[in-house]
Short mmCIF file of C-alpha atoms in Angstrom, two decimals:
data_model
loop_
_atom_site.label_atom_id
_atom_site.label_comp_id
_atom_site.label_asym_id
_atom_site.label_seq_id
_atom_site.Cartn_x
_atom_site.Cartn_y
_atom_site.Cartn_z
CA MET A 1 -14.37 -14.67 3.47
CA LYS A 2 -10.49 -13.75 2.81
CA LYS A 3 -9.35 -10.27 3.35
CA VAL A 4 -6.71 -8.26 2.27
CA LEU A 5 -5.56 -4.84 4.24
CA VAL A 6 -4.69 -1.97 2.33
CA LEU A 7 -2.29 0.27 4.00
CA ASN A 8 -1.60 3.65 3.50
CA GLY A 9 1.08 5.77 4.82
CA PRO A 10 1.88 9.33 5.40
CA ASN A 11 -0.14 12.09 3.07
CA ILE A 12 -1.66 9.86 1.34
CA ASN A 13 -5.11 11.32 3.11
CA MET A 14 -4.18 14.29 1.02
CA LEU A 15 -4.68 12.46 -2.46
CA GLY A 16 -6.49 14.66 -4.62
CA ILE A 17 -5.00 18.06 -3.20
CA ARG A 18 -1.39 17.08 -2.80
CA GLU A 19 0.43 17.84 -6.02
CA PRO A 20 -1.81 17.17 -8.64
CA ALA A 21 0.75 17.09 -11.46
CA ILE A 22 2.74 14.07 -9.79
CA TYR A 23 -0.74 11.87 -8.46
CA GLY A 24 -3.55 13.15 -10.30
CA ASN A 25 -6.87 14.14 -8.78
CA ILE A 26 -7.73 10.62 -7.51
CA THR A 27 -8.45 10.48 -3.77
CA LEU A 28 -8.09 7.79 -1.10
CA ALA A 29 -11.88 7.82 -1.39
CA ASP A 30 -11.67 6.71 -5.10
CA ILE A 31 -8.74 4.46 -4.80
CA GLU A 32 -11.24 2.62 -1.80
CA LYS A 33 -13.85 2.81 -4.24
CA SER A 34 -12.17 1.23 -6.51
CA LEU A 35 -11.23 -1.52 -5.30
CA THR A 36 -14.09 -2.31 -3.01
CA ALA A 37 -16.01 -2.56 -6.01
CA LEU A 38 -12.85 -5.02 -7.64
CA ALA A 39 -12.91 -6.70 -4.13
CA LYS A 40 -17.25 -7.61 -4.70
CA GLU A 41 -16.01 -9.09 -7.97
CA LEU A 42 -13.23 -11.19 -6.78
CA LYS A 43 -15.75 -11.85 -3.62
CA VAL A 44 -12.73 -10.47 -0.88
CA GLU A 45 -13.47 -8.45 1.69
CA VAL A 46 -10.64 -5.48 2.11
CA GLU A 47 -10.23 -3.26 4.38
CA PHE A 48 -8.31 0.07 4.25
CA PHE A 49 -6.04 1.77 7.17
CA GLN A 50 -4.30 4.92 6.49
CA SER A 51 -2.00 6.64 8.98
CA ASN A 52 0.44 9.56 9.10
CA HIS A 53 2.38 7.89 12.00
CA GLU A 54 4.89 5.07 11.53
CA GLY A 55 4.39 3.25 14.79
CA GLU A 56 0.50 2.98 13.93
CA ILE A 57 1.20 1.33 10.83
CA VAL A 58 3.36 -1.16 12.25
CA ASP A 59 0.80 -1.78 15.02
CA LYS A 60 -1.52 -2.25 12.08
CA ILE A 61 0.51 -4.84 10.30
CA GLN A 62 1.34 -7.21 13.98
CA ASN A 63 -2.64 -7.05 14.55
CA SER A 64 -3.63 -8.12 11.02
CA LEU A 65 -1.11 -11.67 12.19
CA ASN A 66 -3.82 -14.89 11.22
CA LYS A 67 -6.73 -12.15 10.10
CA ILE A 68 -5.87 -11.53 6.83
CA CYS A 69 -4.23 -13.32 3.65
CA GLY A 70 -2.82 -10.26 2.24
CA ILE A 71 -1.56 -6.64 2.23
CA ILE A 72 -1.28 -4.11 -0.46
CA ILE A 73 0.68 -1.13 1.03
CA ASN A 74 1.72 2.23 -0.10
CA PRO A 75 4.02 2.84 2.70
CA ALA A 76 4.60 7.01 0.74
CA ALA A 77 7.26 8.56 2.45
CA PHE A 78 7.77 5.69 4.78
CA THR A 79 9.26 3.63 1.62
CA HIS A 80 12.52 5.31 1.91
CA THR A 81 12.99 5.51 5.86
CA SER A 82 11.23 2.97 7.78
CA ILE A 83 12.76 -0.10 9.06
CA ALA A 84 10.41 -0.12 11.60
CA ILE A 85 8.03 -1.34 8.83
CA ARG A 86 9.91 -3.38 6.83
CA ASP A 87 10.69 -5.59 10.14
CA ALA A 88 6.98 -5.72 10.61
CA LEU A 89 5.85 -7.05 7.61
CA SER A 90 9.06 -9.46 8.04
CA SER A 91 7.75 -10.36 10.80
CA ILE A 92 4.06 -11.33 9.92
CA SER A 93 5.15 -14.18 6.44
CA ILE A 94 1.47 -12.63 4.81
CA PRO A 95 2.17 -12.02 1.28
CA THR A 96 2.60 -8.25 0.52
CA ILE A 97 2.38 -5.93 -2.59
CA GLU A 98 3.95 -2.55 -2.48
CA VAL A 99 1.61 -0.35 -4.56
CA HIS A 100 3.24 3.66 -5.50
CA ILE A 101 1.14 5.93 -7.59
CA SER A 102 3.90 7.32 -8.99
CA ASN A 103 7.23 6.13 -10.80
CA ILE A 104 9.55 6.63 -7.54
CA TYR A 105 12.52 5.60 -9.91
CA THR A 106 11.87 9.03 -12.24
CA ARG A 107 11.48 11.01 -9.32
CA GLU A 108 14.32 12.25 -6.95
CA GLU A 109 17.39 10.23 -6.42
CA PHE A 110 16.14 9.85 -2.31
CA ARG A 111 12.89 8.05 -3.88
CA HIS A 112 14.70 5.31 -5.49
CA LYS A 113 15.47 3.05 -2.34
CA SER A 114 13.02 0.97 -0.85
CA TYR A 115 13.15 -0.72 2.40
CA ILE A 116 10.25 -2.54 1.41
CA ALA A 117 10.76 -3.84 -1.43
CA ALA A 118 12.87 -7.12 0.02
CA VAL A 119 10.26 -8.16 2.01
CA THR A 120 7.20 -8.03 -0.74
CA ILE A 121 6.46 -10.48 -3.76
CA GLY A 122 6.29 -7.46 -6.10
CA GLN A 123 6.41 -3.84 -6.33
CA ILE A 124 4.17 -1.76 -8.99
CA ALA A 125 5.03 1.91 -9.42
CA GLY A 126 4.08 4.71 -11.70
CA LEU A 127 0.53 2.99 -12.22
CA GLY A 128 -1.48 5.29 -10.50
CA ILE A 129 -4.90 3.56 -8.93
CA ASP A 130 -4.60 0.66 -11.19
CA GLY A 131 -1.64 -0.20 -9.37
CA TYR A 132 -4.32 -0.83 -6.73
CA LEU A 133 -6.03 -2.56 -8.69
CA PHE A 134 -3.73 -5.26 -9.98
CA ALA A 135 -1.98 -5.97 -6.27
CA LEU A 136 -5.38 -6.98 -5.12
CA ARG A 137 -5.87 -9.30 -8.65
CA LYS A 138 -2.53 -11.10 -7.30
CA ILE A 139 -2.96 -11.27 -3.51
CA THR A 140 -6.08 -12.86 -4.10
CA SER A 141 -4.82 -15.32 -6.99
CA LEU A 142 -2.13 -16.19 -4.38
CA THR A 143 -4.61 -17.37 -1.31
#
């Protein structure tokens, strides 16, 4: 069975508590539950990983080589700072979609730059939890 890795970066574990005016009341568990249900429908397996530590995310990406068919990543704050995550994604050549719950382009200026976008097949921003679901549908259609 095809496997898709869903990676979430720093503070995504705080969804439901963190800035509800921006992120709403959804939790990481809600996102994982919705993705698991859709994955069953699409006949793919999903693996979830969240970390507040850049190196752990890099390790997870590198260790995914030859084990998964696609990556959905919400790098969160690392979107704007991590060349290491960008380089890890670039080095494994696995189709990747970048997802953001909020629209990073309507927020603070420093959030408008993504180091990750250039090494992905696309970016979804501002569609809430639906962004993850759209990304899973797209990734599975490619593999």
